[in-house]
mmCIF file of C-alpha atoms in Angstrom:
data_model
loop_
_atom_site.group_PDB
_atom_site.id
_atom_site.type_symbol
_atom_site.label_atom_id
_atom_site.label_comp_id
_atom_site.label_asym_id
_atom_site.label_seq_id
_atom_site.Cartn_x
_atom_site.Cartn_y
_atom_site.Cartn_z
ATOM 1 C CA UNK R 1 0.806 -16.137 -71.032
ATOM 2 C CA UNK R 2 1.831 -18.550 -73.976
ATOM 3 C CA UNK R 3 6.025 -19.830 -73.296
ATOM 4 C CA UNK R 4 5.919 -20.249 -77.159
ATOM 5 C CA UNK R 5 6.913 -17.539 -79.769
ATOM 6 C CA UNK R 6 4.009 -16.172 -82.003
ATOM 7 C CA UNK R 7 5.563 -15.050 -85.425
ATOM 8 C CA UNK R 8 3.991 -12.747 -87.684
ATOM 9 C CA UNK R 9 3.131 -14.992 -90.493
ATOM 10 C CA UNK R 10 1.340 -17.122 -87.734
ATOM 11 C CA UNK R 11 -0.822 -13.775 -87.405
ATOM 12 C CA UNK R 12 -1.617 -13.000 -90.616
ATOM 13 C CA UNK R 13 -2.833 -16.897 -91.340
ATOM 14 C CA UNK R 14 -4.902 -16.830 -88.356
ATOM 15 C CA UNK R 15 -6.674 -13.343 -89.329
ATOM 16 C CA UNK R 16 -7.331 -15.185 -92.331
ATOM 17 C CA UNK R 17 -9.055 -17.898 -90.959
ATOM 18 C CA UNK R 18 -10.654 -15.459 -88.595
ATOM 19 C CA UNK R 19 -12.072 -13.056 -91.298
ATOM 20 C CA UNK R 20 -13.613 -16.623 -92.829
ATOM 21 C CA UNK R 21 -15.252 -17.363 -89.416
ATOM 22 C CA UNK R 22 -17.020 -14.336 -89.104
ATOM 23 C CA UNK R 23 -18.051 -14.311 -92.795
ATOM 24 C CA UNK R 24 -19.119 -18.226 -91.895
ATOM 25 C CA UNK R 25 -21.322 -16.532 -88.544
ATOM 26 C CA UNK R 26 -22.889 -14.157 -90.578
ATOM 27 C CA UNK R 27 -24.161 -16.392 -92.686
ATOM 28 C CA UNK R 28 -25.573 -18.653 -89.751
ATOM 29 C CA UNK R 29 -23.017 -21.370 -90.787
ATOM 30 C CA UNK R 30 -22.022 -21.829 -86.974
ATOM 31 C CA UNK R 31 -20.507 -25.082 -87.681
ATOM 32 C CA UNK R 32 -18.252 -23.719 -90.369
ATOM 33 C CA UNK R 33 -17.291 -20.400 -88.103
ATOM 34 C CA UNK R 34 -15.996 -22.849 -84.962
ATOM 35 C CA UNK R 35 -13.861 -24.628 -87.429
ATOM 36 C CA UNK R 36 -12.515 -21.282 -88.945
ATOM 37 C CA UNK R 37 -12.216 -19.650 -85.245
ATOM 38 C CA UNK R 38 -10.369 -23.378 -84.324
ATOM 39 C CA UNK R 39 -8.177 -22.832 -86.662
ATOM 40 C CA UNK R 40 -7.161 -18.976 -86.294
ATOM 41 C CA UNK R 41 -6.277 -20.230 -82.676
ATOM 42 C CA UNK R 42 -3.790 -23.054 -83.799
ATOM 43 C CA UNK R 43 -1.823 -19.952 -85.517
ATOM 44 C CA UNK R 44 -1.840 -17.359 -82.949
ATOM 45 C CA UNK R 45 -3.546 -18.791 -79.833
ATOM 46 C CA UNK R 46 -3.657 -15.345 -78.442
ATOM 47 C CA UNK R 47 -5.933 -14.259 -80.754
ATOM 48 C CA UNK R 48 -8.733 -12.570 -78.327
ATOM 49 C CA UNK R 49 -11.350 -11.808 -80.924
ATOM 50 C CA UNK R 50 -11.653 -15.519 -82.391
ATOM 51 C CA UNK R 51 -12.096 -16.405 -78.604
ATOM 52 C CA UNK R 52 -14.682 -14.183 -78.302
ATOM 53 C CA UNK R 53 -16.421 -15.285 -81.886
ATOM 54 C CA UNK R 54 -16.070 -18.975 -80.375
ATOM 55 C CA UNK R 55 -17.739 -17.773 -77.366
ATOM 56 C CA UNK R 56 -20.604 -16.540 -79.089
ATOM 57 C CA UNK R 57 -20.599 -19.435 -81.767
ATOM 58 C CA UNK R 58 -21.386 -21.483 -78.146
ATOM 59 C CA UNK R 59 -23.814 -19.287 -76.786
ATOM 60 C CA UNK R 60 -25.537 -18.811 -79.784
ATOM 61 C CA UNK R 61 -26.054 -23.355 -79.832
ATOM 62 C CA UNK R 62 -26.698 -22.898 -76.266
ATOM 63 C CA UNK R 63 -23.911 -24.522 -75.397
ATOM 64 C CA UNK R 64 -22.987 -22.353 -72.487
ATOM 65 C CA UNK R 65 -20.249 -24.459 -70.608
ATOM 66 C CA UNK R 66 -17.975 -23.795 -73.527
ATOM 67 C CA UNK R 67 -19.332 -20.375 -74.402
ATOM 68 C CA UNK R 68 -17.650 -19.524 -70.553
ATOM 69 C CA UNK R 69 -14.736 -21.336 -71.222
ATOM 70 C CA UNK R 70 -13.743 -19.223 -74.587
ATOM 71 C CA UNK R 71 -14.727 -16.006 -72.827
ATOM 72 C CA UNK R 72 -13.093 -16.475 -69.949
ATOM 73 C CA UNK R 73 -9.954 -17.031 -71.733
ATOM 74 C CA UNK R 74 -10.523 -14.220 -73.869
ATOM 75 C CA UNK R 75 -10.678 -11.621 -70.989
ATOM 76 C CA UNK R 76 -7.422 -13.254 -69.860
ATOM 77 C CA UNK R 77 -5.702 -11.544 -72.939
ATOM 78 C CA UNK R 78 -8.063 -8.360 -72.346
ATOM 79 C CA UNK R 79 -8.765 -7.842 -69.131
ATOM 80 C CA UNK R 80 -9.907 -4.237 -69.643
ATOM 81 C CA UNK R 81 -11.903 -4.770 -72.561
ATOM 82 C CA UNK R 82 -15.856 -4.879 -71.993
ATOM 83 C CA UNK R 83 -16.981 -7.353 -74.441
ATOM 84 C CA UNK R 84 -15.794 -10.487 -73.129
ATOM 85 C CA UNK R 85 -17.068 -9.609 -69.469
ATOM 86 C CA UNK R 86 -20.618 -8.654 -70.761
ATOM 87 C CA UNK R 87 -21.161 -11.832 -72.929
ATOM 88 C CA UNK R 88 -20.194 -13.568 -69.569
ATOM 89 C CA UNK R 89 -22.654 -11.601 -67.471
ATOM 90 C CA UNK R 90 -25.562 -12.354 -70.125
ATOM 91 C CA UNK R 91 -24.660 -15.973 -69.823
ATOM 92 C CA UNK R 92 -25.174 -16.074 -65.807
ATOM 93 C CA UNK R 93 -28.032 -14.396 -66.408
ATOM 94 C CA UNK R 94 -29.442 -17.084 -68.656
ATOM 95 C CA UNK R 95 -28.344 -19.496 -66.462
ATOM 96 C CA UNK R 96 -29.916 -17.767 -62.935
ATOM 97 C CA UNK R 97 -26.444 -16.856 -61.825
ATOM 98 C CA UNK R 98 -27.348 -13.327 -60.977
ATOM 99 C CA UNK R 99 -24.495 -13.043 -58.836
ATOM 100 C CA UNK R 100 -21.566 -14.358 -61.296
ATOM 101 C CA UNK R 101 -23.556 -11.732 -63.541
ATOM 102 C CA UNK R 102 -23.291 -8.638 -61.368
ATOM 103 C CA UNK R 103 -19.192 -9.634 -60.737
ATOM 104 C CA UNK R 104 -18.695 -9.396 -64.595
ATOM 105 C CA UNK R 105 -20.846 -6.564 -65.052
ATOM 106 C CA UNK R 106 -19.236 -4.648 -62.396
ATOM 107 C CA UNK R 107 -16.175 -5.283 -63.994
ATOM 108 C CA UNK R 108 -17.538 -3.757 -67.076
ATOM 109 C CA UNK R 109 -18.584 -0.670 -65.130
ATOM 110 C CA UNK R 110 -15.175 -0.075 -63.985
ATOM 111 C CA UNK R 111 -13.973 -0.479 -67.459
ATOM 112 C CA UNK R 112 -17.117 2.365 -68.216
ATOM 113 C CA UNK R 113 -19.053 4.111 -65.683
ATOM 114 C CA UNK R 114 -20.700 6.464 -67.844
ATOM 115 C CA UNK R 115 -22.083 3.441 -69.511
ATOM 116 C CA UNK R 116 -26.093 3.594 -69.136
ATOM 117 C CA UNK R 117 -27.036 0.131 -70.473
ATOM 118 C CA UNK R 118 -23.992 -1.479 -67.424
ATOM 119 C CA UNK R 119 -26.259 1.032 -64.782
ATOM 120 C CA UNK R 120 -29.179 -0.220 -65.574
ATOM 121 C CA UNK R 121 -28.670 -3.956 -65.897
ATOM 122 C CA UNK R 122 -26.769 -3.693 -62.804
ATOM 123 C CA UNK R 123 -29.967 -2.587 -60.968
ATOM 124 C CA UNK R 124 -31.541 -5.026 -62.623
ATOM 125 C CA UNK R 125 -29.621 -8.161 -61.031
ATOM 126 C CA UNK R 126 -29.138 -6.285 -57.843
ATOM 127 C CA UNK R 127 -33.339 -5.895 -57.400
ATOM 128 C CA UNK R 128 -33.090 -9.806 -58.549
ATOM 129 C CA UNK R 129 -31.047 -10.959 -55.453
ATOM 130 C CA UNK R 130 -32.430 -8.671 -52.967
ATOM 131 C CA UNK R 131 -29.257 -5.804 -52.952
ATOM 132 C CA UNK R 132 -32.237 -3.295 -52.918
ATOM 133 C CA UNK R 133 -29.204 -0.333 -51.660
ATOM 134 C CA UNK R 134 -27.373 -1.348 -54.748
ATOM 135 C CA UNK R 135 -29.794 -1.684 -57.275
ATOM 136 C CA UNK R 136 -31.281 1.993 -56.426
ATOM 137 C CA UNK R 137 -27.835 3.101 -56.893
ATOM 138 C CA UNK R 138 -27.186 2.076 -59.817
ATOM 139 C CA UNK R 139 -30.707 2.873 -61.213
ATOM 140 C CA UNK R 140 -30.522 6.562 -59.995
ATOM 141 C CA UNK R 141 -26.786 6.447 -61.885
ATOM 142 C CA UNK R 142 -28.966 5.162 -64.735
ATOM 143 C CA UNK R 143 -31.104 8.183 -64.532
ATOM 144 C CA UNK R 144 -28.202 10.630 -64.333
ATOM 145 C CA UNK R 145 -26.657 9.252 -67.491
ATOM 146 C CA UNK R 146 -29.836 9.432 -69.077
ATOM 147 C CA UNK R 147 -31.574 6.343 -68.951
ATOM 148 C CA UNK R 148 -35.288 6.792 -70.617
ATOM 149 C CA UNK R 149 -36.395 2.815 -69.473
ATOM 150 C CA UNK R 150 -39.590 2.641 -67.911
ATOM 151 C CA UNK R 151 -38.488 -0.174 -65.790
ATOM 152 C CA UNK R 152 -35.588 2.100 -64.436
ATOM 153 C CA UNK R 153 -38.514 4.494 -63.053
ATOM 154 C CA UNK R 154 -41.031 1.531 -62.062
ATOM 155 C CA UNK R 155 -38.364 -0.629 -60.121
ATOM 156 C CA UNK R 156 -37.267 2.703 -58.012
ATOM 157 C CA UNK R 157 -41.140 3.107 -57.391
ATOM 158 C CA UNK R 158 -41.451 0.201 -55.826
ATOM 159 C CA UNK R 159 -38.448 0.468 -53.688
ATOM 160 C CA UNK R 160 -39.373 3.928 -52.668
ATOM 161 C CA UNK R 161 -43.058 2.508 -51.910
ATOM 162 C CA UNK R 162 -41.364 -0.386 -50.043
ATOM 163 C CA UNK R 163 -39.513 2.474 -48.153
ATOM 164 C CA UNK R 164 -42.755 4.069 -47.346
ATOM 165 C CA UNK R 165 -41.626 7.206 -49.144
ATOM 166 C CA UNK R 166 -45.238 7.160 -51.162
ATOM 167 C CA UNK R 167 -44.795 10.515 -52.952
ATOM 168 C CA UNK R 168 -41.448 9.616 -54.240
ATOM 169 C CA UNK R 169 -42.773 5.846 -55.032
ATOM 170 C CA UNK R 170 -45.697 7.706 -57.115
ATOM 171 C CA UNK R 171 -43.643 10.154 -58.416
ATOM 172 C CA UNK R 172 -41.480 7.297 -60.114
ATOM 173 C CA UNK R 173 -44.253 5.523 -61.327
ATOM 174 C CA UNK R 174 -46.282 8.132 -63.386
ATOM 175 C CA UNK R 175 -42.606 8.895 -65.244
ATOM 176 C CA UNK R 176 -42.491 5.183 -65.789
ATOM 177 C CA UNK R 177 -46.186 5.527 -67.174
ATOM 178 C CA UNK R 178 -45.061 8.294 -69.381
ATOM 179 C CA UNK R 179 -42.222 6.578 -70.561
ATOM 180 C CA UNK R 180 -44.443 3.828 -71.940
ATOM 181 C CA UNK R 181 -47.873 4.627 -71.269
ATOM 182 C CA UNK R 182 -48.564 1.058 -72.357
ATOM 183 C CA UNK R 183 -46.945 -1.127 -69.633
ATOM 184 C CA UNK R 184 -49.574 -2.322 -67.229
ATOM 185 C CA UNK R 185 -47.099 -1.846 -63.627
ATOM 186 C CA UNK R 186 -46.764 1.073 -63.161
ATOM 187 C CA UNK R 187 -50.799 1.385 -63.304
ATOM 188 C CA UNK R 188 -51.665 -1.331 -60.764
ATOM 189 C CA UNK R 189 -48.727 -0.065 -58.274
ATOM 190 C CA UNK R 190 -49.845 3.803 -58.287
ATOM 191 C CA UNK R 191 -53.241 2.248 -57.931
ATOM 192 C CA UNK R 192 -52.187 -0.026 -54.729
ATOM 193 C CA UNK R 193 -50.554 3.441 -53.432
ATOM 194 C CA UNK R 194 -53.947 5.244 -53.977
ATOM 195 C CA UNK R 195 -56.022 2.646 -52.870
ATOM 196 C CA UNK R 196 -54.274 1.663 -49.206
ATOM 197 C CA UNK R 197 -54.135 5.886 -48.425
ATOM 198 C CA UNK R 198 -57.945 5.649 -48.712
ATOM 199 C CA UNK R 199 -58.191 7.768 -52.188
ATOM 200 C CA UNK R 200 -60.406 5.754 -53.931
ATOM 201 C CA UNK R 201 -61.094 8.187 -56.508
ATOM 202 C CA UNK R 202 -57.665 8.115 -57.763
ATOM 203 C CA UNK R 203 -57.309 4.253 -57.250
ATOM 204 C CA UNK R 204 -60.130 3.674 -59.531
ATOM 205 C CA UNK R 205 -57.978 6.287 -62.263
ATOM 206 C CA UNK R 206 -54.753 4.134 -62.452
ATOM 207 C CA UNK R 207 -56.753 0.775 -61.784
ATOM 208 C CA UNK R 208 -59.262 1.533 -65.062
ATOM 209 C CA UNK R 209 -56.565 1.905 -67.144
ATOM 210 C CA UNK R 210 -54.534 -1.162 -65.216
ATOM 211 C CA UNK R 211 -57.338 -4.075 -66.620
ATOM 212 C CA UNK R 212 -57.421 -2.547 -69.812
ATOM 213 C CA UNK R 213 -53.948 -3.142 -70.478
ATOM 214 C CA UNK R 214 -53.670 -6.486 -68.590
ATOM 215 C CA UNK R 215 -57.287 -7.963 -67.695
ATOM 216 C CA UNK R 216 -56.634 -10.310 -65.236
ATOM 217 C CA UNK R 217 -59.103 -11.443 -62.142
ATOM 218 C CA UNK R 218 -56.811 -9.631 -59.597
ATOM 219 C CA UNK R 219 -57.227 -6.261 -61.310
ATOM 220 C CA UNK R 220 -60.975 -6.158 -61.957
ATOM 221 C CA UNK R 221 -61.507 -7.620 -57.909
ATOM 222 C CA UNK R 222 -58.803 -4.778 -57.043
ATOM 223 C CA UNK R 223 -61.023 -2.231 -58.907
ATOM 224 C CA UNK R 224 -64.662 -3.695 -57.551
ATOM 225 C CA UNK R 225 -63.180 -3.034 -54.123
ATOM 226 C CA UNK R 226 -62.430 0.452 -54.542
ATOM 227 C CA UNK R 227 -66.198 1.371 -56.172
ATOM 228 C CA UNK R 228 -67.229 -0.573 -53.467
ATOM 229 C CA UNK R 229 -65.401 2.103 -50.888
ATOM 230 C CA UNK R 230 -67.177 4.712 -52.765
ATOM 231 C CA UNK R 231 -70.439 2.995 -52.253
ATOM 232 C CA UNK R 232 -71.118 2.175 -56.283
ATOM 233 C CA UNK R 233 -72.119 -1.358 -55.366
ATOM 234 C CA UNK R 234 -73.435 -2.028 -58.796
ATOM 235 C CA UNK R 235 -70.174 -1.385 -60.684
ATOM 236 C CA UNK R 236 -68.568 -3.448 -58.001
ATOM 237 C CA UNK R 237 -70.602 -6.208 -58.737
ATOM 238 C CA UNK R 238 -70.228 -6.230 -62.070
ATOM 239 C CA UNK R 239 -66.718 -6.244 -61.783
ATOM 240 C CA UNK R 240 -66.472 -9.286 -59.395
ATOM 241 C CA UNK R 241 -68.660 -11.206 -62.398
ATOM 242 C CA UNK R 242 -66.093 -9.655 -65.197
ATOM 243 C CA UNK R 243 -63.396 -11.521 -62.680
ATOM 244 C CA UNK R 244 -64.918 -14.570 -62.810
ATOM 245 C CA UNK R 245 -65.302 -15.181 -66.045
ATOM 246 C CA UNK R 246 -61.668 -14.310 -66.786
#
């Protein structure tokens, strides 16, 4: 990689300098840690963990052109280490490149498969540019690993509802509700389910609970509609107003 010898004296200095840097990043002295990571490189320039500091020192000023440059020159030197491949993915991700994101990431989950956090953000990127066969893959791998994210369980709702599989899609979402019985999506989609198979009843259920976690003019129209299907005209009424004013 480097046609120059590295002795070990030009090691040890550059540890030194690289034990400084991280003390530096600690303390929030960024400014100080790039010098000491600089430097640590000018000794041993194949040292892959102040590449990796200098990557973060980057990302971290939200300087993300450089942040890629220092980690992709740190998974040069290790190739089949995770860290430098999942700082890059969380960069593309900041940056909308979902599919740069999904190549390092799926690099990571050949370096781990077993590794719930990969599974999970790799459904997560897949749902975001449309892979929907991927991303349930990897969220059901999620789920076999372990995975106890509601989102996990409310993304796979909606792609079994989009699949017309309605049982599964509600299935997914009351385990999402459980989960966190304080996230608002999984209430308005098992509501949407209820409501479009003509069980108002149950619509009314998920969609009560739905506004008072999220009160939004969609929600309390969504909810008039279905007391309107069960002929309560007055609570329907009410709850166009209640939209209204929102």
């Amino acid at each position: 990689m480097f046609s120059y010898p590295i002795y070990a004296e030009d090691l040890e200095k550059a540890q030194k300098f690289f034990v400084s840097g991280v003390t530096f990043a600690h303390a929030g002295k960024i400014a100080d840690a790039i010098k000491s990571f600089d430097a640590a490189l000018e000794d041993y320039p194949q040292h892959a963990g102040a590449l990796l500091n200098l990557g973060a020192c980057y990302k971290a000023l939200g300087e993300y052109d450089k942040a890629i440059y220092y980690f992709e020159k740190a998974v040069e030197i290790l190739p089949n280490d995770a860290a430098g491949h999942i700082e890059l993915s969380k960069i593309y991700n900041i940056l909308n490149k979902y599919n740069e994101a999904i190549i390092e990431l799926e690099k990571v989950y050949s370096i781990d498969p077993k590794n719930i956090e990969t599974c999970e953000n790799l459904g997560f990127l897949n749902n975001k540019v449309e892979n929907y066969s991927n991303a349930e893959k990897y969220y059901r791998e999620a789920i076999i690993l372990g995975s106890g994210t509601s989102d996990v369980y409310n993304n796979l709702g909606v792609l079994a509802r989009d699949k017309k599989d309605l049982d599964e899609a509600i299935k997914y979402f009351n385990k999402a509700i459980e989960l966190d019985p304080a996230m608002p999506g999984p209430y308005e989609n098992v509501g949407y389910i209820y409501y479009n198979m003509g069980n108002f009843d149950e619509a009314i259920k998920y969609q009560k609970r739905y506004v008072e976690l999220l009160p939004r003019p969609q929600g309390y129209f969504c909810l008039g509609a279905s007391y309107a299907n069960i002929g309560d005209f007055e609570s329907a009424r009410i709850l166009r107003n209640a939209a209204r004013l929102l």
